[in-house]
Coordinates of C-alpha atoms in Angstrom, one line a residue:
X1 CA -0.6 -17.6 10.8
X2 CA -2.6 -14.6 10.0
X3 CA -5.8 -14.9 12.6
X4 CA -7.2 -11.9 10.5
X5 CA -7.2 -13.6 6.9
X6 CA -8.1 -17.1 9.2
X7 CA -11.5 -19.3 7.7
X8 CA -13.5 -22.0 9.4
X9 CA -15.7 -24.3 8.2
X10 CA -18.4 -24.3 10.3
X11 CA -20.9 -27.3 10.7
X12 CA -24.8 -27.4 12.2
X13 CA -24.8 -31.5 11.7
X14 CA -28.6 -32.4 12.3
X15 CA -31.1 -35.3 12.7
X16 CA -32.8 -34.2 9.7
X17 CA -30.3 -32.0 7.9
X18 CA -26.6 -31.3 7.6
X19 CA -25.4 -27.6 6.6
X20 CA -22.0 -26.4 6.5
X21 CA -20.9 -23.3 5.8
X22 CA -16.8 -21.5 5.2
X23 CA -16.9 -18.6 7.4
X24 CA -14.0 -15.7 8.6
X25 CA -13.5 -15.4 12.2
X26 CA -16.4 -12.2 12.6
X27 CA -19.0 -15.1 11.3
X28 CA -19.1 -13.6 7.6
X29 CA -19.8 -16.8 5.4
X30 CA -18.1 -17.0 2.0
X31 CA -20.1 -20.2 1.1
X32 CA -22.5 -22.6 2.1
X33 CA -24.4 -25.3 1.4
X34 CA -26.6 -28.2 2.4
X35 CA -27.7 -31.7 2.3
X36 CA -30.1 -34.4 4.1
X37 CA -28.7 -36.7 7.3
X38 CA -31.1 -39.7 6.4
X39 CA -30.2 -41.2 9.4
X40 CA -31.7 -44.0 9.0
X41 CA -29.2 -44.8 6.2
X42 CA -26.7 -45.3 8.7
X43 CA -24.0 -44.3 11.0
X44 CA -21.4 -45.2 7.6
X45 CA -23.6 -43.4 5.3
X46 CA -23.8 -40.1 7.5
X47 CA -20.3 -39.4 8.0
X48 CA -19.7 -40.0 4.2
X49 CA -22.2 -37.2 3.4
X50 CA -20.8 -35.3 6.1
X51 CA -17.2 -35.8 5.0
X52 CA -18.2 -35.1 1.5
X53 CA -20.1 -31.9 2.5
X54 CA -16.8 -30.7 4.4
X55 CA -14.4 -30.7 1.9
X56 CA -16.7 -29.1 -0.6
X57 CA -17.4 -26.1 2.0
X58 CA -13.6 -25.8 2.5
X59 CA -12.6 -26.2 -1.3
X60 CA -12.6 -22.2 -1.5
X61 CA -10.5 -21.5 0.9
X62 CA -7.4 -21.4 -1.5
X63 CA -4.4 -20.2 0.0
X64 CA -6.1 -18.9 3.4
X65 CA -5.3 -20.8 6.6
X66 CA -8.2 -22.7 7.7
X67 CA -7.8 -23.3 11.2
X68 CA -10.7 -25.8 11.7
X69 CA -13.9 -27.8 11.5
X70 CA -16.6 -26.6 14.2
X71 CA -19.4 -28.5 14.7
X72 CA -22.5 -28.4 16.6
X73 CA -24.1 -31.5 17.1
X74 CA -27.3 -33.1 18.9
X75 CA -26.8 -34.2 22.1
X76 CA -25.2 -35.4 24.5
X77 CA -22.0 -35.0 23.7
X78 CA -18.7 -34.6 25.6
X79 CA -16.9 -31.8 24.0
X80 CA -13.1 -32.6 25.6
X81 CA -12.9 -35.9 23.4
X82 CA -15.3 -35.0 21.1
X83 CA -17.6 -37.5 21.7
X84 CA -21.3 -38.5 20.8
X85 CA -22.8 -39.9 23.2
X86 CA -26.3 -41.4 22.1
X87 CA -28.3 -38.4 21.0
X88 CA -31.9 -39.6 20.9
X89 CA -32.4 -37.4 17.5
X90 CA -29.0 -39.7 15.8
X91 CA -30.5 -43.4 16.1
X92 CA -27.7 -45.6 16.5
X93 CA -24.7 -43.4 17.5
X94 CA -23.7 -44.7 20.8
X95 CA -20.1 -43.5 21.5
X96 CA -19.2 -42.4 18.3
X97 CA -16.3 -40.5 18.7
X98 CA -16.6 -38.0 15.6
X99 CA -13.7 -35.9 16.2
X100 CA -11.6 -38.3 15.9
X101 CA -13.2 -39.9 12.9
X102 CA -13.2 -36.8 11.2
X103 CA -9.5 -35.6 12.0
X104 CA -7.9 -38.9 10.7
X105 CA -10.6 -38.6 7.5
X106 CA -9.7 -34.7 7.0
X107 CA -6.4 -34.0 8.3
X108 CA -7.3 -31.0 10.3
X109 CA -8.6 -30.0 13.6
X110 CA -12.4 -30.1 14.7
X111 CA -13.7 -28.9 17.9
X112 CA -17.8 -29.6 19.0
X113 CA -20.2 -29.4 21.4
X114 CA -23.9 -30.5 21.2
X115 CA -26.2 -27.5 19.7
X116 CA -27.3 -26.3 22.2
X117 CA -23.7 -24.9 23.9
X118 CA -22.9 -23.9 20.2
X119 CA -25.9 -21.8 20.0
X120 CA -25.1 -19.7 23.0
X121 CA -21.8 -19.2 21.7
X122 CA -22.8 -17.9 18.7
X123 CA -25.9 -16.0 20.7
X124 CA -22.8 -14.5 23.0
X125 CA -20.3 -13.6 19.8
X126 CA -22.5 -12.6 17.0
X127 CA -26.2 -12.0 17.8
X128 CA -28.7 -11.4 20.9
X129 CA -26.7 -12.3 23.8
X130 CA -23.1 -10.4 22.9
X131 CA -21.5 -8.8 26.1
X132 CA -23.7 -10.8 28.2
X133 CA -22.1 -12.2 31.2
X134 CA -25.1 -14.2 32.2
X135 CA -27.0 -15.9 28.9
X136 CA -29.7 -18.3 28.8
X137 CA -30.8 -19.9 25.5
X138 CA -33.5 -22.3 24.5
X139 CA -33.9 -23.7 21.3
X140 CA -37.3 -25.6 21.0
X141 CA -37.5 -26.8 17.6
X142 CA -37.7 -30.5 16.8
X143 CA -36.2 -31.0 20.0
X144 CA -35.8 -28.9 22.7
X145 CA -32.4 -27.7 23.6
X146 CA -30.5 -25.0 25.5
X147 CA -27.3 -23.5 26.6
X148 CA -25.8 -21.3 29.5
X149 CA -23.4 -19.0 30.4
X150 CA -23.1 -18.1 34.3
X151 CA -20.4 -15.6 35.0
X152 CA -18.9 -15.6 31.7
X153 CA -18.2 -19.0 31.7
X154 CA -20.2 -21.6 29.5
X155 CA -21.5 -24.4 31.5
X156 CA -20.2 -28.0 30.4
X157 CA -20.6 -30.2 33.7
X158 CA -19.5 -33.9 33.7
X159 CA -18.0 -35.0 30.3
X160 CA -20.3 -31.6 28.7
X161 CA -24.0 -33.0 29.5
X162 CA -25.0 -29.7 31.2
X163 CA -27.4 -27.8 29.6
X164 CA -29.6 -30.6 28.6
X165 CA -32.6 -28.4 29.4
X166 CA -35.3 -30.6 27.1
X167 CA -35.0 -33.5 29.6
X168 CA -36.1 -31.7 32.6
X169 CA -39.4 -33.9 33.7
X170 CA -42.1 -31.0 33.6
X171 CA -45.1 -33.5 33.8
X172 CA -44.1 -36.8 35.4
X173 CA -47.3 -38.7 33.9
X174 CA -46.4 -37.0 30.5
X175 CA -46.1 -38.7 27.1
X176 CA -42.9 -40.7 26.4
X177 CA -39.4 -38.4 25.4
X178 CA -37.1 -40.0 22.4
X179 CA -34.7 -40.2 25.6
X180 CA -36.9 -42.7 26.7
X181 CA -38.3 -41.2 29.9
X182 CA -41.7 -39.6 30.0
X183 CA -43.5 -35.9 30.3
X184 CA -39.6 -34.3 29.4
X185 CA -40.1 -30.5 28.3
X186 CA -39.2 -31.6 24.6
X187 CA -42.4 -34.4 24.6
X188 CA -44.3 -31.9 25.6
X189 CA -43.4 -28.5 24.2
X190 CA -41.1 -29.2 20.9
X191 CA -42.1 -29.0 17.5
X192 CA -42.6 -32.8 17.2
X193 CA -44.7 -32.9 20.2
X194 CA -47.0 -29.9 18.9
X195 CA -47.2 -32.0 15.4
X196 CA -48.4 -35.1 17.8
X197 CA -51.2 -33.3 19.1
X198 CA -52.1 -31.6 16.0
X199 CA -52.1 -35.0 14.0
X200 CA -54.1 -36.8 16.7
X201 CA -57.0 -33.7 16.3
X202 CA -56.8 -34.7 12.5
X203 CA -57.5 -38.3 13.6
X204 CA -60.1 -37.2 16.1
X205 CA -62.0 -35.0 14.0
X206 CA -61.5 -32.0 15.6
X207 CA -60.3 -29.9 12.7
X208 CA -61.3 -29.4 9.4
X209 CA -58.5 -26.9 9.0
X210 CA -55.6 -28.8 9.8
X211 CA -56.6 -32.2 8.3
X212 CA -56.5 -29.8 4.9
X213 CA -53.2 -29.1 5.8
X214 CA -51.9 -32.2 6.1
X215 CA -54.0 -33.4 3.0
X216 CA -55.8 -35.9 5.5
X217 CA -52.7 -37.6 6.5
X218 CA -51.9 -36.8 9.8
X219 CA -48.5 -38.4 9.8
X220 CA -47.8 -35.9 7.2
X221 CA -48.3 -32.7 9.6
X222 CA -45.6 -30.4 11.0
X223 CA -46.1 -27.6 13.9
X224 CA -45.7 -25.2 11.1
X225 CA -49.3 -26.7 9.7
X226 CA -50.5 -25.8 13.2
X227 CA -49.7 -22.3 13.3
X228 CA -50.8 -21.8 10.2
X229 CA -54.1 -22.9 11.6
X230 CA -53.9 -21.0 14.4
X231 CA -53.1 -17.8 12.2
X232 CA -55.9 -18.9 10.4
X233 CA -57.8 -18.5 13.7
X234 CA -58.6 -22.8 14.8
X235 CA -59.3 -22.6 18.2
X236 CA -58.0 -26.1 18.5
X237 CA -54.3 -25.3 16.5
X238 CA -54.6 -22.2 19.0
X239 CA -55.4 -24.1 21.9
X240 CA -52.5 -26.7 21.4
X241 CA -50.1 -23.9 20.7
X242 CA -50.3 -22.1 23.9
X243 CA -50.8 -25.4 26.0
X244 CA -47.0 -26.3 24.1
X245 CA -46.0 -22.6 25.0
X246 CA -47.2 -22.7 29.0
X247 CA -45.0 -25.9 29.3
X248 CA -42.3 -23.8 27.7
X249 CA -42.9 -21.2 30.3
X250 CA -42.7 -23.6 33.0
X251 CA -39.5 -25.2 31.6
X252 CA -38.2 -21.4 31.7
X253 CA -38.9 -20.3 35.0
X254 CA -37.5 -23.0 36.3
X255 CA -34.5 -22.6 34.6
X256 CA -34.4 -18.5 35.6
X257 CA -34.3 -19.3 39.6
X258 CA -31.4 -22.0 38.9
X259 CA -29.3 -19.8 37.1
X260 CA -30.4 -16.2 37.4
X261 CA -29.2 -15.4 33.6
X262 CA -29.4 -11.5 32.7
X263 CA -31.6 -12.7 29.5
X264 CA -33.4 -15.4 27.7
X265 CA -33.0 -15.8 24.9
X266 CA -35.8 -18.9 22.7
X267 CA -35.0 -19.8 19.4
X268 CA -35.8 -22.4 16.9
X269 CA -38.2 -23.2 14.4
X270 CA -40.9 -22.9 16.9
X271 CA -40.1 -19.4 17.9
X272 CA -40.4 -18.9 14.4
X273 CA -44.5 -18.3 15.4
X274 CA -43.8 -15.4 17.3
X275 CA -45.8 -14.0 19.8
X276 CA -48.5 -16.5 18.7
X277 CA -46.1 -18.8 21.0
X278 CA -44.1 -16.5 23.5
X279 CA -46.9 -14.5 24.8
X280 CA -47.5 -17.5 26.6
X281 CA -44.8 -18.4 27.7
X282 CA -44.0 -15.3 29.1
X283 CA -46.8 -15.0 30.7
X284 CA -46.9 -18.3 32.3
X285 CA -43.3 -17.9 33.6
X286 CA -43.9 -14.2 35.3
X287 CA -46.5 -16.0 36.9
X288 CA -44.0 -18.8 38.3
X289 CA -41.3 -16.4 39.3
X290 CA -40.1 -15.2 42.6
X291 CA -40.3 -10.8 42.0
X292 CA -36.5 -10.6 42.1
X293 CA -36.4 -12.6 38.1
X294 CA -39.3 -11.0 36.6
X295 CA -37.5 -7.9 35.1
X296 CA -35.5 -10.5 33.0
X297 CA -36.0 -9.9 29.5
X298 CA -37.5 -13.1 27.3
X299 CA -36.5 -12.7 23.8
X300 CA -36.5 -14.3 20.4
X301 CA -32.8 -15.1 19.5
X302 CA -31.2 -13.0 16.5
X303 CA -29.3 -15.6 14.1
X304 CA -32.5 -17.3 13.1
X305 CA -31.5 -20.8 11.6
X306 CA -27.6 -19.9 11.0
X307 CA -27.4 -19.8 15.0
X308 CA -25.9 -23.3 14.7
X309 CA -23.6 -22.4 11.9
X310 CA -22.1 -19.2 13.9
X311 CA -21.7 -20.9 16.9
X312 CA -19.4 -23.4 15.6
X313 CA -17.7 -20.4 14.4
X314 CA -17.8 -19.2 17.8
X315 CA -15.9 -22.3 18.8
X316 CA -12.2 -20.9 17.5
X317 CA -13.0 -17.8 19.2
X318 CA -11.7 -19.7 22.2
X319 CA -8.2 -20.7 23.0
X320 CA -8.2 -24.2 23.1
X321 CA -7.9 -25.0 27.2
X322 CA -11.2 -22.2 26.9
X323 CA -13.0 -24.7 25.0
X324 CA -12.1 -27.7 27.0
X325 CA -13.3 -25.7 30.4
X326 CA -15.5 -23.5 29.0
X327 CA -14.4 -20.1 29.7
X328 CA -15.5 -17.2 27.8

């Protein structure tokens, strides 16, 4: 097989959204497309869609060897039998072993890991992060995710779980996590939990400017209705924004003195409000960290909201025992 003239299709399956894309091995996509999870359809009705979705990504292939399916999925999930394994964002999947499922239904191989390992990878091969040796990424988005690589080796643990940086306890009194415990970094610093706190000022009273946002339905707002606010200069948008963004920082510097990356890299649609939210959160974790990690560069990641789709990409850039023991 030609590795040169080699496709992939390349999956970023989400609690909200699936999107696929057919990609070379340099991460160029040659098509792409999109459709809603609805989760709450169903385990059944998701891997339909997602089937479905597949084979029309991979339809232009033609003659072209397609080595693969690559998928980055929520978490936790155990890469070496491709195994989901209860993500709180996929009600209902407990166990589901989707490689499997999806080999017998596809008749090819697929290869996954929860997003947040998938996003370094593509971080490390196509964006921010490439010729890193040492690579820390955080996605805080609806959820808060993230991903290492310590001496140029990606960091699995026990059946994959490592990296699970959302779930570190950052207020122990906190509000309650999807996951079921309570003050986790992604209750208090995620997209969702920035929503929360915007919705319950709409309740409260305390701004005109986001309860026009949301049409007075506060079940209706997102965090992007709070920046927006914020941009639009609401002290209290503002005010949840950067208390969201010190938690972040916290989260962060805790994660610098355990593994000492050479950069940081934050993405998601959070990071999408720039320095409106990293500011902060640079500033609170200089302010946390021993001198020896403060000259490590926090950036916004590169690849946007394709980060997902090139790291599963990224995926057939390792031999297979690579994948399985995560060497880079």
């Amino acid at each position: 097989m030609d590795q040169a003239d080699a496709l992939v299709v390349a999956v970023d399956l989400g609690g909200t959204q699936i999107r696929g894309a057919l990609s070379d091995l340099q991460g160029h996509f040659l098509k792409r497309m999109a459709c809603a999870t609805e989760a709450e359809q169903g385990r059944e009705a998701v891997l339909d869609r997602l089937v479905d979705l597949i084979q029309q990504v991979r339809a232009p292939a033609g003659t072209r060897p397609c080595l693969g399916v690559g998928i980055g999925s929520p978490g936790p999930v155990d890469p070496k039998s491709g195994t989901i394994l209860s993500p709180p964002n996929l009600p209902g999947w407990h166990h589901v072993p989707l490689r499997g499922i999806l080999e017998e239904r596809l008749g090819m191989p697929v290869r996954m890991a929860n997003d947040g390992n998938v996003a370094v990878l593509g971080e490390w091969a196509f964006g921010a992060g490439q010729n890193c040796q040492n690579l820390l990424y955080v996605t805080i988005s609806t959820g808060v995710g993230g991903g290492i690589i310590s001496d140029g080796r990606l960091i699995l643990g026990r059946q994959g779980l490592a990296g699970e940086v959302g779930h570190m306890t950052l207020k122990p009194d906190g509000p309650r996590c999807n996951c079921g415990n309570y003050g986790c970094w992604e209750a208090l610093s995620s997209g969702t939990a920035i929503a929360r706190e915007g919705a319950a000022a709409v309740r409260e009273g305390r701004s005109e400017i986001l309860a026009e946002l949301c049409q007075g339905q506060p079940e209706q707002l997102a965090a992007k209705h709070v920046g927006q606010a914020a941009e639009q200069g609401e002290q209290v948008a503002a005010a949840i924004i950067r208390q969201a963004a010190v938690y972040a920082g916290i989260g962060v510097a805790n994660l610098l003195h355990l593994f000492s990356p050479e950069l940081v890299l934050i993405g998601g649609g959070v990071s999408n409000m720039g320095e409106m939210f990293l500011g902060p959160l640079r500033q609170t974790a200089q302010e946390r960290l021993m001198p020896a990690y403060q000259d490590v560069p926090i950036r916004r990641a590169a690849l946007g909201a394709d980060v997902g789709l090139q790291g599963a990409v990224a995926l057939f850039l390792l031999t297979e025992e690579a994948a399985w023991k995560g060497s880079l």
